[in-house]
Short mmCIF file of C-alpha atoms and ligand atoms in Angstrom, two decimals:
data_model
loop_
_atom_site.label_atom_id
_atom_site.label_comp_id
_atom_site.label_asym_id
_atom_site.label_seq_id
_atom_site.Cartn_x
_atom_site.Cartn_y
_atom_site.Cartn_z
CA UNK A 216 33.57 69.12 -11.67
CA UNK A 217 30.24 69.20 -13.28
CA UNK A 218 27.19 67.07 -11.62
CA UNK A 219 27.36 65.31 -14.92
CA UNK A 220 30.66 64.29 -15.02
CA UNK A 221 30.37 63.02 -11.58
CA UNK A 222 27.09 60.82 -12.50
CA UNK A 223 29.38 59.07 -15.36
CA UNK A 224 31.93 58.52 -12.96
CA UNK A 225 30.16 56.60 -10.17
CA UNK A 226 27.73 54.75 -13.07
CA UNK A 227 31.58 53.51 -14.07
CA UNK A 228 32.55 52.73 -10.36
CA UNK A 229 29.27 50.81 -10.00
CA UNK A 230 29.95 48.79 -13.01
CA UNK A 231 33.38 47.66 -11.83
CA UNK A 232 32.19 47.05 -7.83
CA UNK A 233 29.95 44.57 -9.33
CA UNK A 234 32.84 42.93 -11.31
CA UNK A 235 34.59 43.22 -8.52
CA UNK A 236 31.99 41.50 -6.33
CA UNK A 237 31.67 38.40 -8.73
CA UNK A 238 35.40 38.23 -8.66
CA UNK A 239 36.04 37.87 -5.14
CA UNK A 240 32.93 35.68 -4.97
CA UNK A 241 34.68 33.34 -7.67
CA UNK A 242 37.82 33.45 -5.30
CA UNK A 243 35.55 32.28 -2.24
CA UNK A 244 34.33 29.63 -4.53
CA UNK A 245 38.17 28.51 -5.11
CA UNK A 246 38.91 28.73 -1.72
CA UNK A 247 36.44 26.28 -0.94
CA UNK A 248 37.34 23.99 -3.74
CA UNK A 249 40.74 24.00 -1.98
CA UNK A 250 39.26 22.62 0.91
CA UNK A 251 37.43 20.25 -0.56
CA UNK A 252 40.72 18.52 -2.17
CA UNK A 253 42.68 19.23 1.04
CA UNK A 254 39.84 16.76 2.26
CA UNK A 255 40.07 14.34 0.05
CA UNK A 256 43.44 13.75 0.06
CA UNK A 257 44.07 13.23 3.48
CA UNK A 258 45.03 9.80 4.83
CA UNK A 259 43.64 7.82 7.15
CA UNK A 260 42.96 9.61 10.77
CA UNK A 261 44.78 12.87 8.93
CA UNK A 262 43.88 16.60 10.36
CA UNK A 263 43.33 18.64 7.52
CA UNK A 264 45.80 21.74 7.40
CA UNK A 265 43.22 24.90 5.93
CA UNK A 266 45.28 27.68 7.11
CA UNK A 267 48.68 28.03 5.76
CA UNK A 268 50.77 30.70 6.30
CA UNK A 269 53.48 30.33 3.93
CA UNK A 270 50.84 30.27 0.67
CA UNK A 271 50.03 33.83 2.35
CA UNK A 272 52.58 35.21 3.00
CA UNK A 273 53.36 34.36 -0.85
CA UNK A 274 49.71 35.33 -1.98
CA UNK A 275 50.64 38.67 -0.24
CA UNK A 276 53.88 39.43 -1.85
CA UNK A 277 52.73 39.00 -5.28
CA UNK A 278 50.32 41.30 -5.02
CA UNK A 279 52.77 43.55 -3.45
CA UNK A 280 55.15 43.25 -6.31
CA UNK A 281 52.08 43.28 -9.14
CA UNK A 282 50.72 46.06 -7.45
CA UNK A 283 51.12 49.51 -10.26
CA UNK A 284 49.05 52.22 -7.92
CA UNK A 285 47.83 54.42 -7.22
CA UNK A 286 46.66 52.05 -3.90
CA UNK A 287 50.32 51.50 -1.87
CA UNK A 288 51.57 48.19 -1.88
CA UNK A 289 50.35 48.10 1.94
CA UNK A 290 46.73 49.36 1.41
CA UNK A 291 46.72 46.71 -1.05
CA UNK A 292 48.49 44.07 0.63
CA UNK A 293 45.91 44.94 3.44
CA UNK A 294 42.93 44.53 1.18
CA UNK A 295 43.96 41.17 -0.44
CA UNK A 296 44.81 39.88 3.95
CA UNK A 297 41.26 40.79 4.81
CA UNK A 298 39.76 38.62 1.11
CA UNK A 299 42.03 35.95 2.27
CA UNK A 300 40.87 35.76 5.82
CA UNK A 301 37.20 35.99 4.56
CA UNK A 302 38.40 32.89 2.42
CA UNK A 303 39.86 30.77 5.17
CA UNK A 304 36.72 31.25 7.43
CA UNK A 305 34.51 30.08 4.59
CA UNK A 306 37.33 26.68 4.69
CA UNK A 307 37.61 26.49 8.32
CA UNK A 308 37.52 29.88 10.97
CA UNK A 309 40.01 30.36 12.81
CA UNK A 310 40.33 30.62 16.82
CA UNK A 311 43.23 32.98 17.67
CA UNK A 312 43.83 33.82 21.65
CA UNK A 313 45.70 37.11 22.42
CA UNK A 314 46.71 39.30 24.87
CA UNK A 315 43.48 41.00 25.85
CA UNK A 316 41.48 42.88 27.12
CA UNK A 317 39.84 43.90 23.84
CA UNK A 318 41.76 46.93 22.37
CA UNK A 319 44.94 46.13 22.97
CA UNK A 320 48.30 46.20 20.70
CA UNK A 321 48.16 42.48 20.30
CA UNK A 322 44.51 42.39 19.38
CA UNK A 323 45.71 45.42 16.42
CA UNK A 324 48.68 42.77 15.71
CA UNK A 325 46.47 39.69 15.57
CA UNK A 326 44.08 41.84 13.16
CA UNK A 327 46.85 42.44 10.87
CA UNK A 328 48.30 38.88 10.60
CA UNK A 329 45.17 37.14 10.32
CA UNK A 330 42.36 39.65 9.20
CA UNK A 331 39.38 40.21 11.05
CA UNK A 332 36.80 37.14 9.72
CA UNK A 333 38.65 35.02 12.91
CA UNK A 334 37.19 33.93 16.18
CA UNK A 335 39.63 36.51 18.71
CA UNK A 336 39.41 35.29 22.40
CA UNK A 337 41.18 38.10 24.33
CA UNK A 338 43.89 36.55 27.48
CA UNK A 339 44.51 37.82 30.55
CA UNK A 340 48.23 37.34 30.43
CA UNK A 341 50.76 36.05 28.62
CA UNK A 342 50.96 32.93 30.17
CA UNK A 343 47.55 31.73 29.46
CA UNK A 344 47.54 32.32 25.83
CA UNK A 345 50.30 29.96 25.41
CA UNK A 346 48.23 27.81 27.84
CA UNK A 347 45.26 28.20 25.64
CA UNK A 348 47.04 27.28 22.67
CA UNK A 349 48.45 23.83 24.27
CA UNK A 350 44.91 22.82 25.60
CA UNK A 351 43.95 23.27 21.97
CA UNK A 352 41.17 25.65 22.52
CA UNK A 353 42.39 27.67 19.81
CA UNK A 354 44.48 27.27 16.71
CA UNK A 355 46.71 30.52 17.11
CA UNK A 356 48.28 32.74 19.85
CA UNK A 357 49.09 36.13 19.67
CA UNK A 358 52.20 37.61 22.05
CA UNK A 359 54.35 40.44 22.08
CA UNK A 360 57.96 39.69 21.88
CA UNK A 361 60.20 42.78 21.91
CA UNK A 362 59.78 46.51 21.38
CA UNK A 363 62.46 48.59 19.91
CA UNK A 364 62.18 51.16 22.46
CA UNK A 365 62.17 48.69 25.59
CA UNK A 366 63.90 45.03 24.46
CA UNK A 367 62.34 42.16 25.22
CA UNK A 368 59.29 41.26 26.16
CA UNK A 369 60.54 38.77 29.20
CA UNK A 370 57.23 36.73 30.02
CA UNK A 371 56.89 35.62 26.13
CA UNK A 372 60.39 33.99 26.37
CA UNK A 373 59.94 32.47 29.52
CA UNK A 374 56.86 31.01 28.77
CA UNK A 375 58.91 29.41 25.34
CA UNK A 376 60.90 27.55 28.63
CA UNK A 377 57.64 26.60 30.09
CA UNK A 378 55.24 25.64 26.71
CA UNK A 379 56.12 23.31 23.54
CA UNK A 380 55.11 25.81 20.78
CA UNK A 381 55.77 26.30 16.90
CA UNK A 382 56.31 29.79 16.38
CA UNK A 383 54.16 29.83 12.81
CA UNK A 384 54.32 33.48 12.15
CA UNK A 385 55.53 37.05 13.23
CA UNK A 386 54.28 41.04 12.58
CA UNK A 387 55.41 43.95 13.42
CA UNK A 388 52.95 46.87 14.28
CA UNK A 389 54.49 50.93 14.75
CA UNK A 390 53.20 51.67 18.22
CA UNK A 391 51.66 55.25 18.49
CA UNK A 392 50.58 56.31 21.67
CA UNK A 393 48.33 58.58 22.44
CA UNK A 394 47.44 60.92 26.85
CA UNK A 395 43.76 60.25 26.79
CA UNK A 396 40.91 61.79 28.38
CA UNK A 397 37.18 60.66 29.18
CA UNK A 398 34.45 63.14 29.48
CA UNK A 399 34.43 63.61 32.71
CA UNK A 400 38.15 64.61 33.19
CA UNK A 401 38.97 67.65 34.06
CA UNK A 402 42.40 68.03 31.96
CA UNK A 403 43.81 70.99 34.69
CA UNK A 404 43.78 68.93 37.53
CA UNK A 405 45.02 65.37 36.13
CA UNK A 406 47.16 63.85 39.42
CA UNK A 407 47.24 60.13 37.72
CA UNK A 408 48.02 58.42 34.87
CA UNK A 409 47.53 54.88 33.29
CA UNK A 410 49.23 52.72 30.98
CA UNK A 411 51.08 49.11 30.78
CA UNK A 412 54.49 49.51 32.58
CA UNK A 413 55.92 49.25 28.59
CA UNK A 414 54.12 52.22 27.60
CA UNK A 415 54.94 54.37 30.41
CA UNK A 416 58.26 53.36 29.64
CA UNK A 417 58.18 54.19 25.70
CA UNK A 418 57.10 57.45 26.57
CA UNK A 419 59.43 58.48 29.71
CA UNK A 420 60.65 61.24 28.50
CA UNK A 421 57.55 63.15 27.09
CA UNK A 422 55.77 62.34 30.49
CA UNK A 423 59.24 63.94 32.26
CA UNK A 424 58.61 66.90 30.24
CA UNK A 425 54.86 67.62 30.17
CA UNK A 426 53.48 65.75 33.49
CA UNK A 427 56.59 65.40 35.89
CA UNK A 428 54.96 65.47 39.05
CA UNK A 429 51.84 63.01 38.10
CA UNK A 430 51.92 59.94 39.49
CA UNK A 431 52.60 57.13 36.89
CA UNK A 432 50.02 53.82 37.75
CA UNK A 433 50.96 50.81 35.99
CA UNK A 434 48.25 48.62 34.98
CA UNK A 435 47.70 44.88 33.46
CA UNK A 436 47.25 46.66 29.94
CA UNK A 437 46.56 50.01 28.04
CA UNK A 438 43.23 49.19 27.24
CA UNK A 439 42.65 48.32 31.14
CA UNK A 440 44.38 51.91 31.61
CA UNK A 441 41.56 53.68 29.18
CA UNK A 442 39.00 51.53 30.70
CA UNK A 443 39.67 53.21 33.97
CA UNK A 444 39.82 56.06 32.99
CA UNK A 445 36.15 56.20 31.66
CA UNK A 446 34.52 56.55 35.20
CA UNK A 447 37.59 59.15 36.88
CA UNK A 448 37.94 63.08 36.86
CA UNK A 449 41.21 62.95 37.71
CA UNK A 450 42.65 60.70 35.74
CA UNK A 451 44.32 60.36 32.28
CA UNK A 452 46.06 56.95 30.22
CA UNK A 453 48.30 56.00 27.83
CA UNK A 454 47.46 54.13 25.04
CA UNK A 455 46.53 53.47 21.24
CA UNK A 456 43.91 54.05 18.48
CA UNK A 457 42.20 50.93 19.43
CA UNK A 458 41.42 51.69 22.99
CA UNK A 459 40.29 55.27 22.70
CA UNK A 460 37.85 54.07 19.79
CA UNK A 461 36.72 51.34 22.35
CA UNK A 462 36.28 53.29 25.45
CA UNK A 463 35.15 56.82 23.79
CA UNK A 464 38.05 58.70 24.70
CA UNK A 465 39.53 62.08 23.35
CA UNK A 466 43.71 62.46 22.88
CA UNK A 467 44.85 65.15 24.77
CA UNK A 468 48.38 64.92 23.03
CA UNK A 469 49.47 62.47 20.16
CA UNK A 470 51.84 60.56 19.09
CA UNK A 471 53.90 60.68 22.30
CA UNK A 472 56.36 58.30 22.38
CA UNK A 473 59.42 58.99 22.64
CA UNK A 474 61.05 57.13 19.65
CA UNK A 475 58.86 58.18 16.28
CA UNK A 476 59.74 54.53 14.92
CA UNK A 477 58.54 52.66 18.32
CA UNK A 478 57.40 49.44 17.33
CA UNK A 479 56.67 46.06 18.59
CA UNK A 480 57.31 43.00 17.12
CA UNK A 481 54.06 40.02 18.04
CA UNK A 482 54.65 36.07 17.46
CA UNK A 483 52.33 33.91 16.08
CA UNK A 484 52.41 30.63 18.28
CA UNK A 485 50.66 27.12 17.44
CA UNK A 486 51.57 23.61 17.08
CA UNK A 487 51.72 23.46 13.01
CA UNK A 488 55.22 23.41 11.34
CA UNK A 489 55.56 26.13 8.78
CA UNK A 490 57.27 24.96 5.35
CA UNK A 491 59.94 27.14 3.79
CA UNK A 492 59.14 30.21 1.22
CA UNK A 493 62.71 30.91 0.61
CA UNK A 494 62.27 34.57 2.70
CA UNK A 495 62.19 32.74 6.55
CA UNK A 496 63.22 33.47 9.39
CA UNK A 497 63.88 30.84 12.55
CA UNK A 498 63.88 31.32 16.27
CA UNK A 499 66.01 29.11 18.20
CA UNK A 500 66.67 28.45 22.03
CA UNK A 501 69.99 27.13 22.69
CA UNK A 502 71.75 26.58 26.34
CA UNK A 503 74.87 26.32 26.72
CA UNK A 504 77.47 24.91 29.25
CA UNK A 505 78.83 27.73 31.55
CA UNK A 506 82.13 27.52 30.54
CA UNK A 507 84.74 30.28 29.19
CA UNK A 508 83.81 31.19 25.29
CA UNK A 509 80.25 28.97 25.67
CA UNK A 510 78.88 32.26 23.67
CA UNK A 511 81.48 32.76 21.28
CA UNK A 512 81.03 28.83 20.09
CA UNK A 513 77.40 29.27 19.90
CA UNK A 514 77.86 31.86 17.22
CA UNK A 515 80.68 30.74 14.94
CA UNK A 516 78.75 28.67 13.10
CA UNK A 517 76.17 31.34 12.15
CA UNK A 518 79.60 33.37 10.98
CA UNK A 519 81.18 31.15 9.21
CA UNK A 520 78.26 30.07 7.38
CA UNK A 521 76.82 33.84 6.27
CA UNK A 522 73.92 33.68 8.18
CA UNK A 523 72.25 36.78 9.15
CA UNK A 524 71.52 36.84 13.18
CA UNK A 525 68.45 39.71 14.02
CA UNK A 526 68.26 39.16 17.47
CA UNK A 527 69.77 37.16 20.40
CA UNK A 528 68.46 37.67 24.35
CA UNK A 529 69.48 35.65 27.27
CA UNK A 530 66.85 35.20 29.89
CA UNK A 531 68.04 32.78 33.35
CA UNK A 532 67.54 29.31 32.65
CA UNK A 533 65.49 28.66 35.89
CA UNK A 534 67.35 25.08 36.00
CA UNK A 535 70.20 26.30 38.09
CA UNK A 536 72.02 29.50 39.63
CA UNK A 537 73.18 32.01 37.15
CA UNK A 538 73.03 29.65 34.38
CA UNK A 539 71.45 31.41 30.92
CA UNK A 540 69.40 30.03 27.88
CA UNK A 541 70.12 32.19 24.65
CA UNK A 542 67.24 33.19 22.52
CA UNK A 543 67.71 33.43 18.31
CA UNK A 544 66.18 34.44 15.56
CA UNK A 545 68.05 34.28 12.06
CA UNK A 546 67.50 34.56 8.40
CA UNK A 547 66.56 31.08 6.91
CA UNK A 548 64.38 27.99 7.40
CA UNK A 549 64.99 25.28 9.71
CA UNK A 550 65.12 22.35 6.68
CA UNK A 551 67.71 24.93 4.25
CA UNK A 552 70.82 22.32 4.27
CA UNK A 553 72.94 25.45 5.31
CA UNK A 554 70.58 26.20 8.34
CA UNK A 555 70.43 22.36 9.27
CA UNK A 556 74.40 21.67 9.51
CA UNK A 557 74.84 24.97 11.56
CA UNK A 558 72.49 23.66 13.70
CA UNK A 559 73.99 20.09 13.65
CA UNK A 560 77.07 21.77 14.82
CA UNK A 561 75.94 23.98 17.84
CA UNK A 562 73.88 21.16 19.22
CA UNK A 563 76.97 19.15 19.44
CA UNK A 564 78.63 21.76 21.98
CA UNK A 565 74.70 23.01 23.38
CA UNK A 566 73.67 21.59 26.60
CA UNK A 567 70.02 21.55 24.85
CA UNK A 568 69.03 22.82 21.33
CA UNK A 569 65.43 23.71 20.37
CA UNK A 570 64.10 25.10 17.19
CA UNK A 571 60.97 27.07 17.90
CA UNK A 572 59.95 27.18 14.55
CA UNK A 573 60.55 28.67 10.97
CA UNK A 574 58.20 31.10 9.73
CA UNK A 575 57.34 33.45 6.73
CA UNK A 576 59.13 36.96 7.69
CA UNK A 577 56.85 39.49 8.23
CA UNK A 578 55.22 40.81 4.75
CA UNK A 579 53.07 43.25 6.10
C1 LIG B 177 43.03 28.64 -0.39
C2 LIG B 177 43.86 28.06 0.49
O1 LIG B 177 43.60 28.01 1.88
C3 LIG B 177 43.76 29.14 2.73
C4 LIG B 177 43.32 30.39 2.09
C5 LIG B 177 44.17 31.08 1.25
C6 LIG B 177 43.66 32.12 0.27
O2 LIG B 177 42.53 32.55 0.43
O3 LIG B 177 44.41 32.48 -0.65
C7 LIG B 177 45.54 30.80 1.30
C8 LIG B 177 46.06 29.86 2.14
C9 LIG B 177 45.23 29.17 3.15
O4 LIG B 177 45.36 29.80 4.38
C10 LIG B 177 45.14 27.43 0.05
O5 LIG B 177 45.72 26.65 0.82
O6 LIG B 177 45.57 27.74 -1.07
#
């Protein structure tokens, strides 16, 4: 390509990043018109609602669907999440708590849902970002919920037993993990390594293979486990993109997990009902009298009625000895008049019935 050719080309890419700058400034200027009427039509001791998740998720898809190339629908879809977050801030910024330390899956998953132009407060466990949500420090939580390599993620659903929360939103994030090194390690005489007791477990197998005799620490978190790592000659961890950037580590090996599609699925918890975008999905806790064919009544209804179950998990009830609450999601909103009666009818044989909210399926 000739140096002129290229000159005429960025001159044109200059004259359309400045059309593109007054365009997303005109958005910003929209966004904050919307705020302005969501203010003035509130009623009397009203809360205005700035972020809504459902107009999102909707905002999202049509670009998807618009979308002609050469930029994949997810780039784009990626693009247009971090405009809209930019947006939102300049109505109202939001405070999201996760499951820290900085670096960590959740903090990637929290990203991704909400952009970056949020205020991200990183937990130390599980527990206390659903605490942190109910003391209304923050408008959003961020938790993992199950892994396709290792189920559930057990102290999310027990703190669902312990915490009123709306589940407002969910995302699902491909979980790569990568042996990493610091500086100082010497890589021929590594007798330790670090990861969350999840990871270690996602990636078993390659560990069997390549480290057998290594002793496997479990830690509080991967990015705890590259943290460590940082100040050790001996030592080596487990863990993702985000917490090798963070902690100036190299990969030693990558991509080691056992399963190539490992991923996790995060929820979105807060106290703000969702309303329906006709592509929802609702997570239920039910419990049910321990008596003979308890389960198979629970899930009748959902059969006979065509809706789609993607996931039930029974944890112990901690009200009694060997008695169980079930955990479901399913395709549809909690106010669709096929979704209500279903629900009608297992709460009439349920010992207790709680919807945990109905939420936008995942769009990115
Ligand atoms: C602009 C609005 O407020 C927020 C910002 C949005 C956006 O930038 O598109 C979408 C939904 C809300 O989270 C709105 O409610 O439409």
């Amino acid at each position: 390509m000739s140096e002129q050719e290229l000159k005429a080309l960025r001159l044109r890419i200059d004259a359309l990043d400045e059309k593109v700058l007054e365009l997303i400034s005109e958005r910003a200027r929209c966004a904050q018109e919307v705020a302005r009427v969501k203010m003035a039509s509130l009623a009397e001791g009203e809360v205005p609602v700035f972020y809504r998740p459902e107009r999102e998720a909707q905002v999202l898809k049509r670009v998807m669907e618009r979308n002609k190339g050469p930029l994949g629908n997810e780039e784009m879809a990626r693009l247009f999440r971090e405009i809209m977050s930019s947006c939102l801030a300049l109505e109202q910024p939001l405070k999201v708590a996760y499951l820290g330390p900085e670096g960590t899956f959740t903090q990637a998953a929290a990203m991704k849902h909400f952009g970056h132009a949020v205020i991200s407060k990183p937990m130390a466990a599980i527990d206390e970002v659903f605490r942190e949500v109910a003391a209304g420090a923050v408008n959003f939580g961020v938790v993992p919920v199950e892994n396709s390599t290792e189920g559930a993620v057990n102290h999310t659903l027990d703190s669902f037993l312990e915490h009123d929360m709306v589940i407002c939103g969910e995302v699902e994030l491909r979980i790569h993990h990568h042996l990493l090194v610091g500086e100082n390690t010497k890589t021929d005489s590594i007798s330790r390594i670090y990861s969350h007791a999840q990871s270690l477990a996602q990636c078993r197998k390659w560990l069997d293979a390549h480290y057998p005799n290594v002793e496997r620490v479990a830690v509080s978190s991967n990015a705890e486990a590259a943290k460590r790592v940082k100040g050790e000659w001996n030592s080596a961890a487990i863990a993702g993109d985000m917490a090798a950037g963070l902690y100036g580590l190299t990969r030693l090996a990558e991509k080691i997990e056992d399963r190539p599609d490992n991923s996790t699925r995060f929820l979105m918890i807060g106290s703000q009902e969702v309303p329906p975008t006709g592509d929802d999905k609702t997570s239920i806790i039910v419990s049910m009298s321990n008596k003979p064919g308890a389960l198979h009544e629970l899930l009748v209804p959902f059969h006979d009625n065509g809706i789609d179950l993607t996931r039930i998990e029974t944890r112990p009830s901690r009200s009694g000895k060997w008695t169980y609450v079930f955990f479901i999601d399913f395709v549809g909103h909690h106010r669709d008049p096929l979704v209500k009666g279903v629900l009608e009818k297992i709460s009439q044989e349920a010992v207790a019935l709680k919807v945990l909210g109905s939420y936008p399926k995942a769009v990115l």
